[in-house]
XYZ file of C-alpha atoms in Angstrom:
482
model
C -33.032 30.698 -7.494
C -32.111 27.291 -6.821
C -29.599 26.258 -4.089
C -27.389 24.917 -6.681
C -27.507 27.873 -8.754
C -26.650 29.833 -5.666
C -23.423 27.847 -4.987
C -22.414 28.095 -8.646
C -22.993 32.235 -8.146
C -20.997 32.422 -5.329
C -18.534 29.784 -5.899
C -16.157 32.535 -7.176
C -15.180 33.059 -3.700
C -12.897 30.080 -3.619
C -9.268 31.349 -4.713
C -8.413 27.962 -6.505
C -11.215 26.157 -8.661
C -11.362 22.459 -7.998
C -13.025 19.519 -9.669
C -16.320 18.576 -8.714
C -17.869 22.177 -7.638
C -20.445 21.529 -9.868
C -21.499 17.829 -8.975
C -25.245 17.232 -8.236
C -26.126 14.765 -5.555
C -29.473 13.142 -4.713
C -31.057 14.166 -1.245
C -33.392 11.419 0.367
C -35.923 14.381 1.021
C -36.343 14.806 -2.763
C -34.378 17.037 -5.199
C -30.833 17.690 -6.121
C -27.898 19.863 -4.601
C -24.456 20.778 -5.607
C -22.045 18.543 -3.312
C -20.561 20.465 -0.658
C -16.941 18.755 -0.181
C -15.751 19.350 3.446
C -13.459 16.663 3.979
C -10.479 18.138 2.568
C -8.429 16.584 5.423
C -9.031 13.015 4.156
C -8.566 14.045 0.526
C -8.816 17.301 -1.155
C -10.530 17.621 -4.622
C -8.053 17.979 -7.591
C -7.311 21.617 -8.460
C -8.637 22.463 -11.962
C -5.106 23.507 -12.756
C -3.684 20.175 -11.852
C -6.363 18.010 -14.012
C -5.852 20.573 -16.961
C -1.935 19.930 -16.716
C -2.180 16.252 -16.418
C -4.768 15.959 -19.215
C -2.401 17.974 -21.237
C 0.733 15.832 -20.608
C -1.347 12.278 -20.800
C -0.977 11.722 -24.672
C 2.850 12.401 -24.018
C 3.189 9.702 -21.550
C 6.136 7.420 -21.743
C 8.704 5.219 -19.532
C 10.643 7.151 -17.279
C 14.583 6.544 -16.898
C 14.363 3.649 -19.436
C 13.734 4.701 -23.023
C 15.350 6.391 -25.738
C 12.365 7.293 -27.416
C 11.078 10.989 -27.596
C 8.202 10.634 -25.247
C 10.396 8.599 -22.959
C 12.783 11.382 -22.771
C 10.100 14.192 -22.370
C 8.509 12.085 -19.230
C 12.001 11.511 -17.829
C 12.453 15.482 -18.010
C 8.878 15.919 -16.719
C 9.870 13.593 -13.749
C 12.719 15.093 -12.763
C 11.577 18.660 -13.238
C 8.666 17.879 -11.001
C 11.205 16.795 -8.399
C 12.921 20.195 -8.678
C 9.600 22.057 -8.358
C 8.745 20.103 -5.250
C 12.194 20.952 -3.566
C 11.730 24.817 -4.256
C 8.037 24.575 -2.971
C 9.501 22.993 0.556
C 12.594 25.277 0.710
C 14.878 22.249 0.601
C 18.668 22.758 1.246
C 21.022 21.939 -1.537
C 21.998 18.711 -0.411
C 18.698 17.253 0.470
C 16.941 14.664 -1.503
C 13.516 14.546 -2.523
C 12.238 10.938 -2.795
C 8.861 10.525 -4.658
C 6.658 7.888 -2.754
C 3.155 6.781 -2.387
C 1.637 8.926 0.343
C 2.608 10.397 3.749
C 2.202 6.721 5.103
C 4.703 5.340 2.588
C 7.218 8.269 3.055
C 7.247 7.684 6.874
C 7.551 3.863 6.346
C 10.450 4.672 4.163
C 12.122 6.576 7.034
C 11.431 3.932 9.452
C 13.175 1.305 7.001
C 16.448 3.391 6.709
C 17.027 4.497 10.453
C 20.217 3.571 11.614
C 20.171 0.557 14.048
C 18.936 1.231 17.463
C 17.553 4.597 16.574
C 15.227 5.957 19.626
C 12.167 7.089 18.082
C 10.077 9.897 20.212
C 6.384 10.499 18.955
C 3.394 11.744 20.631
C 0.325 9.973 20.825
C -1.451 12.888 19.149
C -0.024 11.620 15.961
C -2.000 10.300 12.878
C -1.455 6.558 12.669
C 0.793 7.190 9.541
C 3.408 8.714 11.655
C 2.333 6.823 14.851
C 2.696 3.147 13.839
C 5.731 2.637 11.401
C 8.254 2.658 13.825
C 6.981 -0.357 15.540
C 7.631 -2.256 12.348
C 11.414 -2.875 13.256
C 12.324 -4.557 16.409
C 15.465 -3.005 16.763
C 14.159 0.457 17.352
C 13.036 1.924 20.889
C 9.766 4.009 20.564
C 8.984 6.258 23.227
C 5.214 7.381 23.028
C 4.731 11.060 24.691
C 1.503 11.955 26.197
C -0.730 14.506 24.660
C 0.119 18.172 25.294
C -1.869 20.737 26.548
C -0.003 23.737 25.323
C 2.401 24.244 22.600
C 5.084 25.071 25.303
C 4.230 21.717 27.115
C 4.915 19.971 23.751
C 8.584 21.467 23.518
C 9.159 20.800 27.210
C 8.066 17.300 26.851
C 10.422 16.488 23.965
C 13.344 18.220 25.879
C 12.516 16.212 28.968
C 12.426 12.893 27.284
C 15.571 13.549 25.055
C 17.428 14.554 28.054
C 16.497 11.447 30.104
C 17.561 9.024 27.508
C 19.565 5.808 28.763
C 22.747 5.909 27.442
C 23.050 2.381 27.177
C 21.413 -0.750 28.591
C 23.042 -3.683 30.465
C 22.191 -6.359 28.202
C 22.635 -4.297 25.117
C 19.061 -4.991 23.900
C 16.621 -2.310 23.059
C 13.318 -2.103 24.472
C 10.096 -0.553 23.765
C 8.515 2.333 26.221
C 7.220 1.165 29.075
C 9.857 -1.236 30.369
C 13.638 -1.775 30.692
C 16.497 0.477 30.013
C 17.213 1.722 26.210
C 20.078 1.254 24.149
C 22.414 3.891 23.215
C 21.539 4.998 19.543
C 20.634 7.906 17.408
C 17.331 9.698 18.020
C 14.453 10.878 16.198
C 11.250 12.937 17.018
C 8.356 12.714 14.727
C 5.797 15.522 15.039
C 2.683 16.656 12.957
C 2.667 20.347 11.547
C -1.034 20.622 11.964
C -3.360 18.072 13.663
C -5.563 16.181 11.285
C -8.077 16.021 14.327
C -8.183 19.726 15.558
C -6.248 21.607 12.751
C -4.034 23.260 15.483
C -0.568 24.146 14.586
C 2.406 22.457 16.482
C 5.281 24.382 17.259
C 7.537 23.097 14.896
C 10.426 25.330 14.539
C 10.759 25.253 18.601
C 10.439 21.330 18.460
C 13.144 21.269 15.815
C 15.699 23.533 18.111
C 14.759 21.391 21.195
C 15.465 17.934 19.073
C 18.775 19.364 17.891
C 20.006 20.835 21.155
C 19.760 17.177 22.457
C 21.448 15.718 18.992
C 18.337 14.075 17.881
C 16.769 14.858 14.298
C 13.259 15.635 13.358
C 10.748 14.652 10.940
C 7.582 16.820 10.104
C 4.510 15.223 9.023
C 3.144 17.789 6.878
C 0.143 16.148 5.127
C -2.318 18.652 7.087
C 0.267 21.623 6.845
C 1.570 21.670 3.314
C -1.902 22.436 1.632
C -2.558 25.196 3.899
C 0.496 27.015 5.037
C 4.216 27.245 3.394
C 6.505 24.772 4.615
C 10.097 25.862 4.429
C 12.589 22.791 5.427
C 15.474 25.131 6.046
C 13.501 27.863 7.956
C 11.943 25.381 10.037
C 15.194 23.403 10.522
C 13.832 19.956 10.202
C 15.646 17.319 8.863
C 12.792 15.403 6.836
C 9.517 16.467 5.780
C 6.700 13.979 4.549
C 3.357 14.845 2.770
C 0.659 13.313 0.341
C -0.408 14.569 -3.096
C -4.109 13.550 -2.484
C -4.149 16.118 0.744
C -2.289 18.907 -1.724
C -5.121 19.033 -4.384
C -3.096 16.443 -6.566
C -4.871 12.828 -5.797
C -2.812 10.797 -8.345
C -1.018 8.128 -5.791
C 2.117 10.093 -5.055
C 3.828 11.393 -2.043
C 6.813 12.839 -0.751
C 9.882 12.449 1.615
C 12.397 15.324 1.467
C 15.279 15.769 3.516
C 18.841 14.818 4.697
C 20.418 12.312 2.220
C 22.860 10.436 4.830
C 20.584 8.065 6.397
C 18.797 7.552 2.959
C 22.277 6.883 1.086
C 23.631 4.724 3.952
C 20.552 2.108 4.192
C 19.371 -0.802 1.997
C 16.872 0.296 -0.491
C 13.285 0.706 0.587
C 12.376 -1.703 -2.159
C 14.734 -3.820 -4.328
C 14.507 -3.587 -8.021
C 14.866 -2.116 -11.333
C 15.496 1.815 -11.045
C 17.215 1.559 -7.602
C 20.377 -0.598 -8.991
C 23.021 0.954 -11.021
C 24.734 -2.442 -11.916
C 23.905 -6.265 -11.149
C 26.205 -9.000 -11.777
C 26.647 -12.514 -11.388
C 29.325 -14.123 -8.828
C 31.145 -17.031 -9.394
C 29.329 -18.706 -6.241
C 25.932 -18.295 -7.995
C 24.673 -15.189 -6.373
C 24.527 -11.501 -7.607
C 26.307 -8.477 -6.802
C 24.360 -5.246 -6.927
C 25.504 -1.544 -6.887
C 22.812 0.638 -5.486
C 22.183 4.288 -6.575
C 23.057 6.988 -3.861
C 20.632 9.431 -5.236
C 16.846 9.377 -4.586
C 16.688 6.740 -6.990
C 17.880 4.371 -4.521
C 14.372 3.964 -2.907
C 12.211 4.697 -5.946
C 12.362 1.154 -7.277
C 10.195 0.209 -10.275
C 8.474 2.336 -12.872
C 7.827 5.900 -11.424
C 4.464 7.473 -11.124
C 5.452 10.431 -13.424
C 1.746 11.517 -13.339
C 1.567 11.725 -9.805
C 4.924 13.467 -9.482
C 3.643 15.945 -11.944
C 0.448 16.488 -10.263
C 2.223 17.296 -7.171
C 4.498 19.785 -8.939
C 1.745 21.357 -10.708
C -0.183 21.628 -7.199
C 2.996 23.478 -5.812
C 2.919 25.704 -8.425
C -0.679 26.590 -8.291
C -0.404 27.325 -4.663
C 2.733 29.325 -4.890
C 1.398 31.748 -7.569
C -2.020 32.028 -5.701
C 0.059 33.249 -2.674
C 0.150 31.496 0.734
C -0.849 34.972 2.352
C -4.137 35.236 0.317
C -4.852 31.752 0.868
C -4.215 31.803 4.636
C -6.003 35.098 4.988
C -9.239 33.749 3.466
C -8.981 30.304 5.383
C -8.824 32.066 8.462
C -12.095 33.919 7.707
C -13.787 30.670 7.186
C -12.438 29.132 10.328
C -13.574 32.353 12.004
C -17.224 31.689 10.436
C -17.164 28.087 11.350
C -16.224 28.653 14.869
C -18.408 31.342 15.438
C -21.415 29.383 13.797
C -20.978 26.279 15.952
C -20.459 28.614 19.061
C -24.081 29.621 18.736
C -25.144 25.966 19.351
C -24.768 24.961 23.005
C -25.127 21.203 22.295
C -22.077 21.219 20.002
C -18.509 20.840 21.842
C -15.453 21.599 19.399
C -12.462 19.431 20.396
C -9.161 21.027 20.942
C -5.777 20.316 22.623
C -4.503 23.854 23.106
C -7.305 26.011 23.327
C -9.946 28.077 21.612
C -7.050 30.848 20.611
C -4.577 28.409 19.269
C -3.779 28.928 15.695
C -5.110 26.498 13.202
C -5.758 25.403 9.630
C -9.067 24.581 8.047
C -9.806 21.285 10.246
C -12.126 21.033 13.081
C -13.677 18.157 14.979
C -16.565 18.004 17.227
C -19.357 16.243 18.870
C -22.879 16.887 19.417
C -24.756 16.235 22.505
C -27.743 13.432 22.147
C -26.347 12.471 18.737
C -24.070 9.785 17.704
C -21.498 11.135 15.247
C -22.158 8.696 12.410
C -25.805 9.510 12.494
C -25.050 13.254 12.442
C -22.724 12.746 9.587
C -25.003 10.739 7.770
C -28.015 13.282 7.690
C -25.397 16.193 6.928
C -24.916 14.037 3.698
C -28.333 12.484 2.762
C -30.446 15.561 3.825
C -28.114 18.670 2.844
C -25.553 17.155 0.302
C -22.638 17.601 2.535
C -19.874 15.486 2.834
C -17.729 15.488 6.334
C -16.049 13.039 7.963
C -17.024 10.801 11.326
C -15.016 8.407 13.396
C -11.501 8.536 15.080
C -9.661 9.822 11.782
C -6.826 7.348 11.871
C -5.807 9.356 15.157
C -7.346 6.936 17.915
C -5.515 7.682 21.052
C -5.739 11.543 20.277
C -9.531 11.653 19.773
C -10.003 9.211 22.990
C -8.068 11.720 24.786
C -10.271 14.625 23.414
C -13.382 12.804 24.170
C -12.216 12.049 27.710
C -11.737 8.325 27.706
C -8.899 6.328 28.152
C -6.528 6.615 25.126
C -5.743 2.800 25.782
C -9.410 1.845 25.824
C -10.536 -0.376 22.788
C -13.293 1.484 20.974
C -15.478 1.002 17.943
C -14.913 3.495 15.231
C -18.378 4.297 13.481
C -22.046 3.741 14.225
C -23.094 2.056 17.195
C -25.729 -0.860 17.393
C -27.840 1.171 19.374
C -30.384 3.506 17.923
C -28.742 6.095 15.554
C -29.966 9.052 17.494
C -28.501 8.065 20.887
C -25.367 9.285 21.834
C -22.358 6.579 21.759
C -23.553 3.528 23.765
C -21.805 0.165 24.444
C -22.660 -2.117 21.368
C -23.802 -5.553 21.814
C -20.229 -6.705 22.332
C -19.968 -4.265 25.324
C -17.342 -1.965 23.398
C -18.048 1.437 23.428
C -18.409 3.469 20.182
C -16.179 6.490 20.036
C -16.549 8.936 17.242
C -16.596 12.562 16.305
C -17.462 14.740 13.402
C -14.678 16.413 11.301
C -15.225 19.258 8.965
C -12.358 20.550 6.709
C -11.983 22.868 4.005
C -9.417 24.744 2.046
C -8.697 26.676 -1.123
C -11.569 25.383 -3.179
C -14.146 25.891 -0.804
C -17.035 28.554 -1.729
C -18.661 30.362 0.831
C -21.943 28.719 0.234
C -20.693 25.257 1.353
C -19.528 26.690 4.780
C -23.067 28.533 5.129
C -24.989 25.314 4.315
C -23.145 23.498 6.504
C -23.797 25.735 9.600
C -27.366 26.011 8.691
C -27.574 22.276 8.517
C -25.835 21.842 11.887
C -28.324 24.356 13.647
C -31.573 22.761 12.116
C -30.476 19.132 12.657
C -29.856 20.086 16.491
C -33.184 22.064 16.981
C -35.435 20.124 14.774
C -33.744 16.572 14.372
C -33.494 14.439 11.506
C -36.140 14.554 8.799
C -35.404 10.879 7.699
C -35.019 7.654 9.328
C -31.639 5.903 9.479
C -30.385 2.452 10.395
C -26.903 0.816 11.372
C -25.253 -1.061 8.299
C -21.893 -2.854 8.132
C -20.975 -0.191 11.167
C -22.322 2.852 9.443
C -25.383 4.988 9.520
C -27.174 4.984 6.357
C -30.861 6.392 5.395
C -33.321 3.684 5.760
C -35.782 2.843 2.782
C -38.705 5.084 2.573
């Protein structure tokens, strides 16, 4: 039986069918193999259920909130019902708003835009760039970056200490960035991930929320890596907002979500100005215009809504709920245990972790291999075994540098170095070190065979080396021509 036939036979082990499970890719060594998608943390494949639902709706697509025709009315109902489905999936409170965005990045930039003036934001350096960087775009916010904790308890203690040490007011009245000057009084916001996109480790969200609220602060949860793997209940976790992306949740159709408290959303100017966000617009006698903005989620949803993206997320929410997170989590934990045990058999492999080997985690693991540049290793996994993983710094540069034992403030190149691809990271021609790791990630659509093939490939590459020659092209390792 061929490798692809074995994969098809064992794909029934995946709880939820996904698109791409039968796609064949060429190998540089000859032949084809079904593609092993082990890069769920970047973008999970679409659930077959999501694709089928979107395809069934597509002929009925129409304008949302704009038209009197049948298809427009149907599309509007579908869009708003999707919003309600997402709210139920997240366990939102009765007065929470669900704003439909483009992604987690868009959601957190939206939240940054609506924060009251002089809000003090506290964010760990371990965050994905989507939740690390948006706050810097406003000069009137104070951003305090917290060092990487090494235990969940230390994370909570760090937040408690930072909030307790807040300066009540500065003499000059000017806000200041972390690292210099006193801070101005204002609201406080803590931003934290639910599951690391680098290590997969779960963060103590409920405890962090309690710490934030005890000090009068609010908290936003980046659930991009948590929501596809674990139930997220806004009310139970007691977070003020949650953000996630459809493309992580098996619904890659360009939509995201920001859900939570409505007051700051209602009080702020619209994130984007335009049709849909406005209720009425009228000319003034002085030549200008007066605008009355919506107070609902529509206030921050200007433009034609992405009804297909919203419906896709709602479809994925239903599929995950119906499959049962208890079943999904139990099966994923089996895969995690198998991957960790397999990697532990290879002494040259070092798995990256903040909280230690016993920390609970989702199906995301990053590692480095002694004697290998990570880009070369990832290229060989793809070209010789048909396995797709991610290499680099995973849009979490300070965290990966900390885990690799380098200075988090040190600049570094993400990708393959200019040195020979089979060497460990070395300074490139410009003197900048290449800092990278390998990330394997999986979920509800991953068949057992993909995990088994990955572990076999790691062991063979480490023991026997690559069977093909590779070169560096545009910062990446690629197979050299035969």
